[in-house]
Amino acid sequence: DVQLQASGGGLVQTGGSLRLSCTASGFTFDFAAIGWFRQAPGKEREGVICIHTGDGLIYHTNSSKGRFTISSDNAKNTVYLQMHNLEPEDSAVYYCAASWNGGYYNFRPRQYIYWGQGTQVTVSS
């Protein structure tokens, strides 16, 4: 079975940091693009950042530039999202997802096939 397990969410104060993990199983990790998305209550799911585990290419969105980084440990089938200088506006459920679509960097949810269950990030003011 294909599974993506997102973890590492929690409660943090404004300006704090968190590291989220996304561990994959059941598919060839080395040739997938792994994206992080987030969804706040009443808002649409939006792309945050993604990495291609094969060539290491990284794409940011405006929400992640300058504050978030992403890395991949292919030996562990895990992608990490390191978030710094968090703001209350970053509060959301964060999802990781896998794509084999050539346009994965456009962050269209329909381009991502497998999704993790989400992990809650709450940033207090």
mmCIF file of C-alpha atoms in Angstrom:
data_model
loop_
_atom_site.group_PDB
_atom_site.id
_atom_site.type_symbol
_atom_site.label_atom_id
_atom_site.label_comp_id
_atom_site.label_asym_id
_atom_site.label_seq_id
_atom_site.Cartn_x
_atom_site.Cartn_y
_atom_site.Cartn_z
ATOM 1 C CA ASP A 1 0.000 0.000 0.000
ATOM 2 C CA VAL A 2 1.114 3.549 -0.725
ATOM 3 C CA GLN A 3 1.316 5.672 2.384
ATOM 4 C CA LEU A 4 2.519 9.125 3.274
ATOM 5 C CA GLN A 5 2.875 9.886 6.948
ATOM 6 C CA ALA A 6 3.135 13.537 7.941
ATOM 7 C CA SER A 7 4.282 14.381 11.448
ATOM 8 C CA GLY A 8 5.927 17.075 13.524
ATOM 9 C CA GLY A 9 3.135 19.585 13.878
ATOM 10 C CA GLY A 10 2.321 21.309 17.120
ATOM 11 C CA LEU A 11 1.839 24.586 18.933
ATOM 12 C CA VAL A 12 4.541 27.220 18.665
ATOM 13 C CA GLN A 13 4.787 30.902 19.461
ATOM 14 C CA THR A 14 5.181 33.614 16.841
ATOM 15 C CA GLY A 15 8.757 33.653 15.630
ATOM 16 C CA GLY A 16 9.316 30.026 16.526
ATOM 17 C CA SER A 17 10.351 27.076 14.382
ATOM 18 C CA LEU A 18 9.024 23.629 13.575
ATOM 19 C CA ARG A 19 10.229 20.755 11.461
ATOM 20 C CA LEU A 20 7.690 18.590 9.734
ATOM 21 C CA SER A 21 8.466 15.153 8.353
ATOM 22 C CA CYS A 22 6.834 13.228 5.540
ATOM 23 C CA THR A 23 7.715 9.547 5.345
ATOM 24 C CA ALA A 24 6.686 7.584 2.287
ATOM 25 C CA SER A 25 6.217 3.897 1.711
ATOM 26 C CA GLY A 26 4.939 1.726 -1.085
ATOM 27 C CA PHE A 27 6.361 3.622 -4.029
ATOM 28 C CA THR A 28 9.657 4.536 -5.626
ATOM 29 C CA PHE A 29 10.638 7.534 -3.606
ATOM 30 C CA ASP A 30 13.596 8.557 -5.731
ATOM 31 C CA PHE A 31 11.524 9.683 -8.694
ATOM 32 C CA ALA A 32 8.686 11.487 -7.033
ATOM 33 C CA ALA A 33 8.049 15.118 -6.348
ATOM 34 C CA ILE A 34 6.987 15.674 -2.772
ATOM 35 C CA GLY A 35 5.005 18.787 -2.066
ATOM 36 C CA TRP A 36 3.807 20.391 1.109
ATOM 37 C CA PHE A 37 0.405 22.030 1.127
ATOM 38 C CA ARG A 38 -1.571 23.643 3.884
ATOM 39 C CA GLN A 39 -5.187 24.394 4.560
ATOM 40 C CA ALA A 40 -6.550 26.776 7.139
ATOM 41 C CA PRO A 41 -10.205 26.713 8.237
ATOM 42 C CA GLY A 42 -12.429 28.290 5.605
ATOM 43 C CA LYS A 43 -9.626 28.594 3.083
ATOM 44 C CA GLU A 44 -8.571 26.618 0.050
ATOM 45 C CA ARG A 45 -5.639 24.259 0.162
ATOM 46 C CA GLU A 46 -2.520 26.060 -0.979
ATOM 47 C CA GLY A 47 0.932 24.942 -2.017
ATOM 48 C CA VAL A 48 3.862 25.773 0.231
ATOM 49 C CA ILE A 49 7.024 24.197 -1.136
ATOM 50 C CA CYS A 50 8.077 21.104 -3.047
ATOM 51 C CA ILE A 51 11.140 19.071 -3.905
ATOM 52 C CA HIS A 52 11.866 16.521 -6.569
ATOM 53 C CA THR A 53 13.570 13.616 -4.846
ATOM 54 C CA GLY A 54 15.366 12.605 -8.032
ATOM 55 C CA ASP A 55 17.128 15.792 -9.100
ATOM 56 C CA GLY A 56 16.740 17.836 -5.928
ATOM 57 C CA LEU A 57 14.955 20.745 -7.579
ATOM 58 C CA ILE A 58 13.066 22.897 -5.096
ATOM 59 C CA TYR A 59 10.195 25.263 -5.743
ATOM 60 C CA HIS A 60 8.839 27.812 -3.314
ATOM 61 C CA THR A 61 5.621 29.685 -3.138
ATOM 62 C CA ASN A 62 5.248 33.151 -1.667
ATOM 63 C CA SER A 63 4.253 31.586 1.634
ATOM 64 C CA SER A 64 7.587 29.811 2.051
ATOM 65 C CA LYS A 65 10.184 32.100 0.506
ATOM 66 C CA GLY A 66 12.818 33.190 2.972
ATOM 67 C CA ARG A 67 11.411 31.261 5.917
ATOM 68 C CA PHE A 68 10.895 27.614 4.954
ATOM 69 C CA THR A 69 13.327 25.071 3.588
ATOM 70 C CA ILE A 70 12.807 21.550 2.317
ATOM 71 C CA SER A 71 15.146 18.609 2.147
ATOM 72 C CA SER A 72 15.000 14.966 1.234
ATOM 73 C CA ASP A 73 16.638 11.913 2.744
ATOM 74 C CA ASN A 74 16.031 9.311 0.085
ATOM 75 C CA ALA A 75 17.594 6.551 2.167
ATOM 76 C CA LYS A 76 14.871 7.109 4.746
ATOM 77 C CA ASN A 77 12.114 7.874 2.215
ATOM 78 C CA THR A 78 11.543 11.070 4.143
ATOM 79 C CA VAL A 79 11.151 14.708 3.216
ATOM 80 C CA TYR A 80 11.566 17.430 5.816
ATOM 81 C CA LEU A 81 9.965 20.846 5.948
ATOM 82 C CA GLN A 82 11.869 23.218 8.199
ATOM 83 C CA MET A 83 9.863 26.295 9.097
ATOM 84 C CA HIS A 84 11.355 29.367 10.754
ATOM 85 C CA ASN A 85 9.965 32.682 11.927
ATOM 86 C CA LEU A 86 6.454 31.313 12.049
ATOM 87 C CA GLU A 87 3.500 33.674 12.083
ATOM 88 C CA PRO A 88 -0.119 33.146 13.141
ATOM 89 C CA GLU A 89 -1.026 33.201 9.444
ATOM 90 C CA ASP A 90 0.959 29.973 9.041
ATOM 91 C CA SER A 91 -1.513 28.114 11.255
ATOM 92 C CA ALA A 92 -3.094 25.336 9.220
ATOM 93 C CA VAL A 93 -3.175 21.626 8.649
ATOM 94 C CA TYR A 94 -0.071 20.766 6.647
ATOM 95 C CA TYR A 95 -0.231 17.939 4.134
ATOM 96 C CA CYS A 96 2.486 16.249 2.144
ATOM 97 C CA ALA A 97 1.715 14.750 -1.219
ATOM 98 C CA ALA A 98 3.475 12.863 -4.010
ATOM 99 C CA SER A 99 3.401 13.689 -7.705
ATOM 100 C CA TRP A 100 4.800 12.214 -10.893
ATOM 101 C CA ASN A 101 3.303 15.005 -12.983
ATOM 102 C CA GLY A 102 5.768 17.126 -14.910
ATOM 103 C CA GLY A 103 3.950 20.238 -13.736
ATOM 104 C CA TYR A 104 4.238 19.431 -10.023
ATOM 105 C CA TYR A 105 5.854 22.818 -9.360
ATOM 106 C CA ASN A 106 2.556 24.525 -10.198
ATOM 107 C CA PHE A 107 1.180 23.179 -6.922
ATOM 108 C CA ARG A 108 -2.172 22.135 -8.337
ATOM 109 C CA PRO A 109 -3.578 19.585 -5.882
ATOM 110 C CA ARG A 110 -4.995 17.476 -8.705
ATOM 111 C CA GLN A 111 -1.437 16.904 -9.954
ATOM 112 C CA TYR A 112 -0.603 15.091 -6.730
ATOM 113 C CA ILE A 113 -1.753 11.523 -6.476
ATOM 114 C CA TYR A 114 -1.009 10.413 -2.941
ATOM 115 C CA TRP A 115 -1.652 12.466 0.158
ATOM 116 C CA GLY A 116 -0.710 12.165 3.789
ATOM 117 C CA GLN A 117 -3.230 12.598 6.560
ATOM 118 C CA GLY A 118 -2.070 16.065 7.589
ATOM 119 C CA THR A 119 -0.466 17.481 10.709
ATOM 120 C CA GLN A 120 -1.735 20.527 12.575
ATOM 121 C CA VAL A 121 0.483 23.576 12.986
ATOM 122 C CA THR A 122 -0.746 26.287 15.315
ATOM 123 C CA VAL A 123 1.161 29.514 15.799
ATOM 124 C CA SER A 124 0.109 31.600 18.763
ATOM 125 C CA SER A 125 0.429 35.373 18.798
#
